[in-house]
PDB file of C-alpha atoms in Angstrom:
ATOM      1  CA  MET B  12      27.583   4.159  36.287  1.00 59.00           C
ATOM      2  CA  GLU B  13      24.566   4.115  33.984  1.00 63.00           C
ATOM      3  CA  GLN B  14      21.691   1.798  34.823  1.00 68.00           C
ATOM      4  CA  LEU B  15      19.121   0.666  32.258  1.00 70.00           C
ATOM      5  CA  PHE B  16      15.516  -0.141  33.143  1.00 69.00           C
ATOM      6  CA  SER B  17      12.969  -2.203  31.278  1.00 75.00           C
ATOM      7  CA  VAL B  18       9.597  -0.716  30.358  1.00 70.00           C
ATOM      8  CA  GLU B  19       8.026  -2.904  33.052  1.00 77.00           C
ATOM      9  CA  GLU B  20      10.395  -1.499  35.682  1.00 75.00           C
ATOM     10  CA  VAL B  21       9.742   2.069  34.561  1.00 69.00           C
ATOM     11  CA  SER B  22       5.987   1.359  34.701  1.00 76.00           C
ATOM     12  CA  TRP B  23       6.341   0.177  38.290  1.00 79.00           C
ATOM     13  CA  ILE B  24       8.458   3.193  39.315  1.00 81.00           C
ATOM     14  CA  ASN B  25       6.578   5.832  37.292  1.00 81.00           C
ATOM     15  CA  PRO B  26       3.287   4.559  35.786  1.00 84.00           C
ATOM     16  CA  PRO B  27       2.607   7.579  33.492  1.00 84.00           C
ATOM     17  CA  LEU B  28       6.129   7.434  32.053  1.00 79.00           C
ATOM     18  CA  GLY B  29       5.892   3.656  31.644  1.00 75.00           C
ATOM     19  CA  GLU B  30       2.590   4.072  29.790  1.00 82.00           C
ATOM     20  CA  PHE B  31       4.191   6.659  27.517  1.00 80.00           C
ATOM     21  CA  TYR B  32       7.116   4.341  26.666  1.00 73.00           C
ATOM     22  CA  GLN B  33       4.790   1.391  26.088  1.00 76.00           C
ATOM     23  CA  GLN B  34       2.679   3.467  23.686  1.00 77.00           C
ATOM     24  CA  GLU B  35       5.789   4.650  21.828  1.00 72.00           C
ATOM     25  CA  LEU B  36       7.085   1.095  21.455  1.00 71.00           C
ATOM     26  CA  ASN B  37       3.732  -0.123  20.091  1.00 72.00           C
ATOM     27  CA  THR B  38       3.294   2.743  17.608  1.00 63.00           C
ATOM     28  CA  PRO B  39       4.870   1.970  14.232  1.00 63.00           C
ATOM     29  CA  GLN B  40       6.963   4.772  12.844  1.00 61.00           C
ATOM     30  CA  GLN B  41       5.720   6.089   9.509  1.00 61.00           C
ATOM     31  CA  PRO B  42       8.308   6.081   6.719  1.00 58.00           C
ATOM     32  CA  THR B  43       8.952   9.368   4.981  1.00 61.00           C
ATOM     33  CA  GLN B  44       8.834   7.927   1.441  1.00 80.00           C
ATOM     34  CA  VAL B  45       8.385   4.543  -0.175  1.00 84.00           C
ATOM     35  CA  PRO B  46       9.034   4.481  -3.920  1.00 91.00           C
ATOM     36  CA  ILE B  47       6.340   2.598  -5.812  1.00 94.00           C
ATOM     37  CA  ALA B  48       6.001   1.485  -9.420  1.00 96.00           C
ATOM     38  CA  ILE B  49       2.728   1.739 -11.322  1.00 97.00           C
ATOM     39  CA  GLY B  50       2.630   0.180 -14.748  1.00 96.00           C
ATOM     40  CA  ASN B  51       0.802  -2.039 -17.157  1.00 96.00           C
ATOM     41  CA  THR B  52       1.248  -4.858 -19.623  1.00 96.00           C
ATOM     42  CA  SER B  53      -0.932  -5.865 -22.562  1.00 94.00           C
ATOM     43  CA  GLU B  54      -1.197  -8.549 -25.193  1.00 95.00           C
ATOM     44  CA  GLN B  55      -3.382  -8.729 -28.263  1.00 94.00           C
ATOM     45  CA  ILE B  56      -5.758 -11.683 -28.052  1.00 94.00           C
ATOM     46  CA  ARG B  57      -7.970 -10.960 -31.112  1.00 91.00           C
ATOM     47  CA  ASN B  58      -8.093  -8.373 -33.909  1.00 90.00           C
ATOM     48  CA  GLU B  59      -8.755  -5.292 -31.786  1.00 90.00           C
ATOM     49  CA  THR B  60      -9.073  -6.914 -28.361  1.00 94.00           C
ATOM     50  CA  TYR B  61      -6.344  -6.861 -25.752  1.00 95.00           C
ATOM     51  CA  LYS B  62      -5.824  -8.472 -22.387  1.00 96.00           C
ATOM     52  CA  TRP B  63      -4.180  -5.909 -20.110  1.00 96.00           C
ATOM     53  CA  THR B  64      -2.952  -5.832 -16.543  1.00 97.00           C
ATOM     54  CA  ILE B  65      -2.286  -2.787 -14.378  1.00 98.00           C
ATOM     55  CA  TYR B  66      -0.078  -3.166 -11.319  1.00 97.00           C
ATOM     56  CA  THR B  67       1.140  -1.167  -8.351  1.00 97.00           C
ATOM     57  CA  ARG B  68       4.046  -2.391  -6.251  1.00 95.00           C
ATOM     58  CA  ALA B  69       6.760  -1.152  -3.970  1.00 93.00           C
ATOM     59  CA  GLU B  70      10.018  -0.773  -5.870  1.00 92.00           C
ATOM     60  CA  GLN B  71      11.789  -2.657  -3.071  1.00 90.00           C
ATOM     61  CA  ASP B  72      10.213  -6.009  -2.109  1.00 87.00           C
ATOM     62  CA  HIS B  73      10.902  -5.402   1.591  1.00 86.00           C
ATOM     63  CA  ASP B  74       8.552  -2.351   1.439  1.00 88.00           C
ATOM     64  CA  SER B  75       5.577  -4.308   0.024  1.00 90.00           C
ATOM     65  CA  HIS B  76       3.976  -4.678   3.453  1.00 89.00           C
ATOM     66  CA  LEU B  77       3.571  -0.875   3.603  1.00 91.00           C
ATOM     67  CA  ILE B  78       0.854  -0.914   0.915  1.00 94.00           C
ATOM     68  CA  ALA B  79      -2.549  -1.771   2.398  1.00 95.00           C
ATOM     69  CA  SER B  80      -4.692  -1.486  -0.734  1.00 97.00           C
ATOM     70  CA  VAL B  81      -4.862  -0.033  -4.218  1.00 97.00           C
ATOM     71  CA  ALA B  82      -8.036   1.279  -5.870  1.00 97.00           C
ATOM     72  CA  TYR B  83      -8.145   1.498  -9.651  1.00 98.00           C
ATOM     73  CA  GLU B  84     -10.690   3.794 -11.294  1.00 97.00           C
ATOM     74  CA  LEU B  85     -11.283   2.484 -14.790  1.00 96.00           C
ATOM     75  CA  HIS B  86     -13.234   3.923 -17.718  1.00 95.00           C
ATOM     76  CA  SER B  87     -16.946   4.252 -16.910  1.00 94.00           C
ATOM     77  CA  THR B  88     -17.817   1.502 -19.428  1.00 93.00           C
ATOM     78  CA  PHE B  89     -16.283  -1.112 -17.097  1.00 94.00           C
ATOM     79  CA  ASP B  90     -18.568  -2.640 -14.470  1.00 94.00           C
ATOM     80  CA  PRO B  91     -17.501  -2.132 -11.798  1.00 95.00           C
ATOM     81  CA  SER B  92     -15.478   0.908 -12.805  1.00 95.00           C
ATOM     82  CA  ILE B  93     -13.732   1.145  -9.399  1.00 97.00           C
ATOM     83  CA  VAL B  94     -11.887  -1.963  -8.254  1.00 97.00           C
ATOM     84  CA  VAL B  95     -10.046  -2.255  -4.939  1.00 97.00           C
ATOM     85  CA  CYS B  96      -7.189  -4.737  -4.575  1.00 97.00           C
ATOM     86  CA  ASP B  97      -6.373  -5.332  -0.925  1.00 94.00           C
ATOM     87  CA  GLU B  98      -3.847  -8.144  -1.267  1.00 92.00           C
ATOM     88  CA  HIS B  99      -0.367  -8.325  -2.721  1.00 88.00           C
ATOM     89  CA  PRO B 100       0.176  -8.405  -5.671  1.00 91.00           C
ATOM     90  CA  PHE B 101      -1.941  -5.326  -6.367  1.00 96.00           C
ATOM     91  CA  GLU B 102      -2.787  -6.240  -9.958  1.00 97.00           C
ATOM     92  CA  LEU B 103      -5.937  -6.000 -12.027  1.00 97.00           C
ATOM     93  CA  SER B 104      -6.489  -7.699 -15.407  1.00 97.00           C
ATOM     94  CA  ARG B 105      -9.263  -7.052 -17.919  1.00 97.00           C
ATOM     95  CA  THR B 106      -9.905  -7.274 -21.648  1.00 95.00           C
ATOM     96  CA  GLY B 107     -10.838  -4.350 -23.865  1.00 92.00           C
ATOM     97  CA  TRP B 108     -10.381  -2.624 -27.180  1.00 91.00           C
ATOM     98  CA  GLY B 109      -9.422   1.003 -26.447  1.00 86.00           C
ATOM     99  CA  THR B 110      -7.130   3.156 -24.389  1.00 90.00           C
ATOM    100  CA  PHE B 111      -8.021   5.261 -21.359  1.00 93.00           C
ATOM    101  CA  ASP B 112      -6.437   6.807 -18.279  1.00 95.00           C
ATOM    102  CA  VAL B 113      -6.652   4.945 -14.980  1.00 96.00           C
ATOM    103  CA  LYS B 114      -6.748   6.804 -11.666  1.00 97.00           C
ATOM    104  CA  VAL B 115      -4.866   5.015  -8.895  1.00 97.00           C
ATOM    105  CA  LEU B 116      -5.408   5.518  -5.160  1.00 97.00           C
ATOM    106  CA  VAL B 117      -2.840   3.843  -2.902  1.00 96.00           C
ATOM    107  CA  THR B 118      -3.642   3.440   0.793  1.00 95.00           C
ATOM    108  CA  ASP B 119      -0.650   2.758   3.011  1.00 91.00           C
ATOM    109  CA  THR B 120      -0.670   0.715   6.206  1.00 89.00           C
ATOM    110  CA  PHE B 121      -0.684   3.933   8.257  1.00 86.00           C
ATOM    111  CA  GLY B 122      -4.000   5.053   6.707  1.00 87.00           C
ATOM    112  CA  GLY B 123      -2.508   7.631   4.367  1.00 89.00           C
ATOM    113  CA  THR B 124      -3.858   7.901   0.829  1.00 92.00           C
ATOM    114  CA  HIS B 125      -1.903   8.804  -2.274  1.00 93.00           C
ATOM    115  CA  ASN B 126      -3.480   9.691  -5.651  1.00 94.00           C
ATOM    116  CA  PHE B 127      -1.818   8.948  -8.960  1.00 94.00           C
TER     117      PHE B 127
END
């Protein structure tokens, strides 16, 4: 007959093993991949001026908690040119007249960083 023990019971019987199990239970397991979507929207507000928004989000809403922050590196003419969003939704809106590439750095809740 198989007998199951709680972590507390294992800790009492074998403290090092109990400590190991407690640490394992308190350590979140890192996912292998979380698909994210990075995109933008824009609308013309004057002749050559646009209001635009860049966003980064998990493709599945239930994965949103795995994104800790998103840093956007804008064109050097913006002040500040690097903006960190550390709350969901990870969106940034500005106005401007031209086009440029935006570098995106996503930090996950496990401390990993991902460049786009």
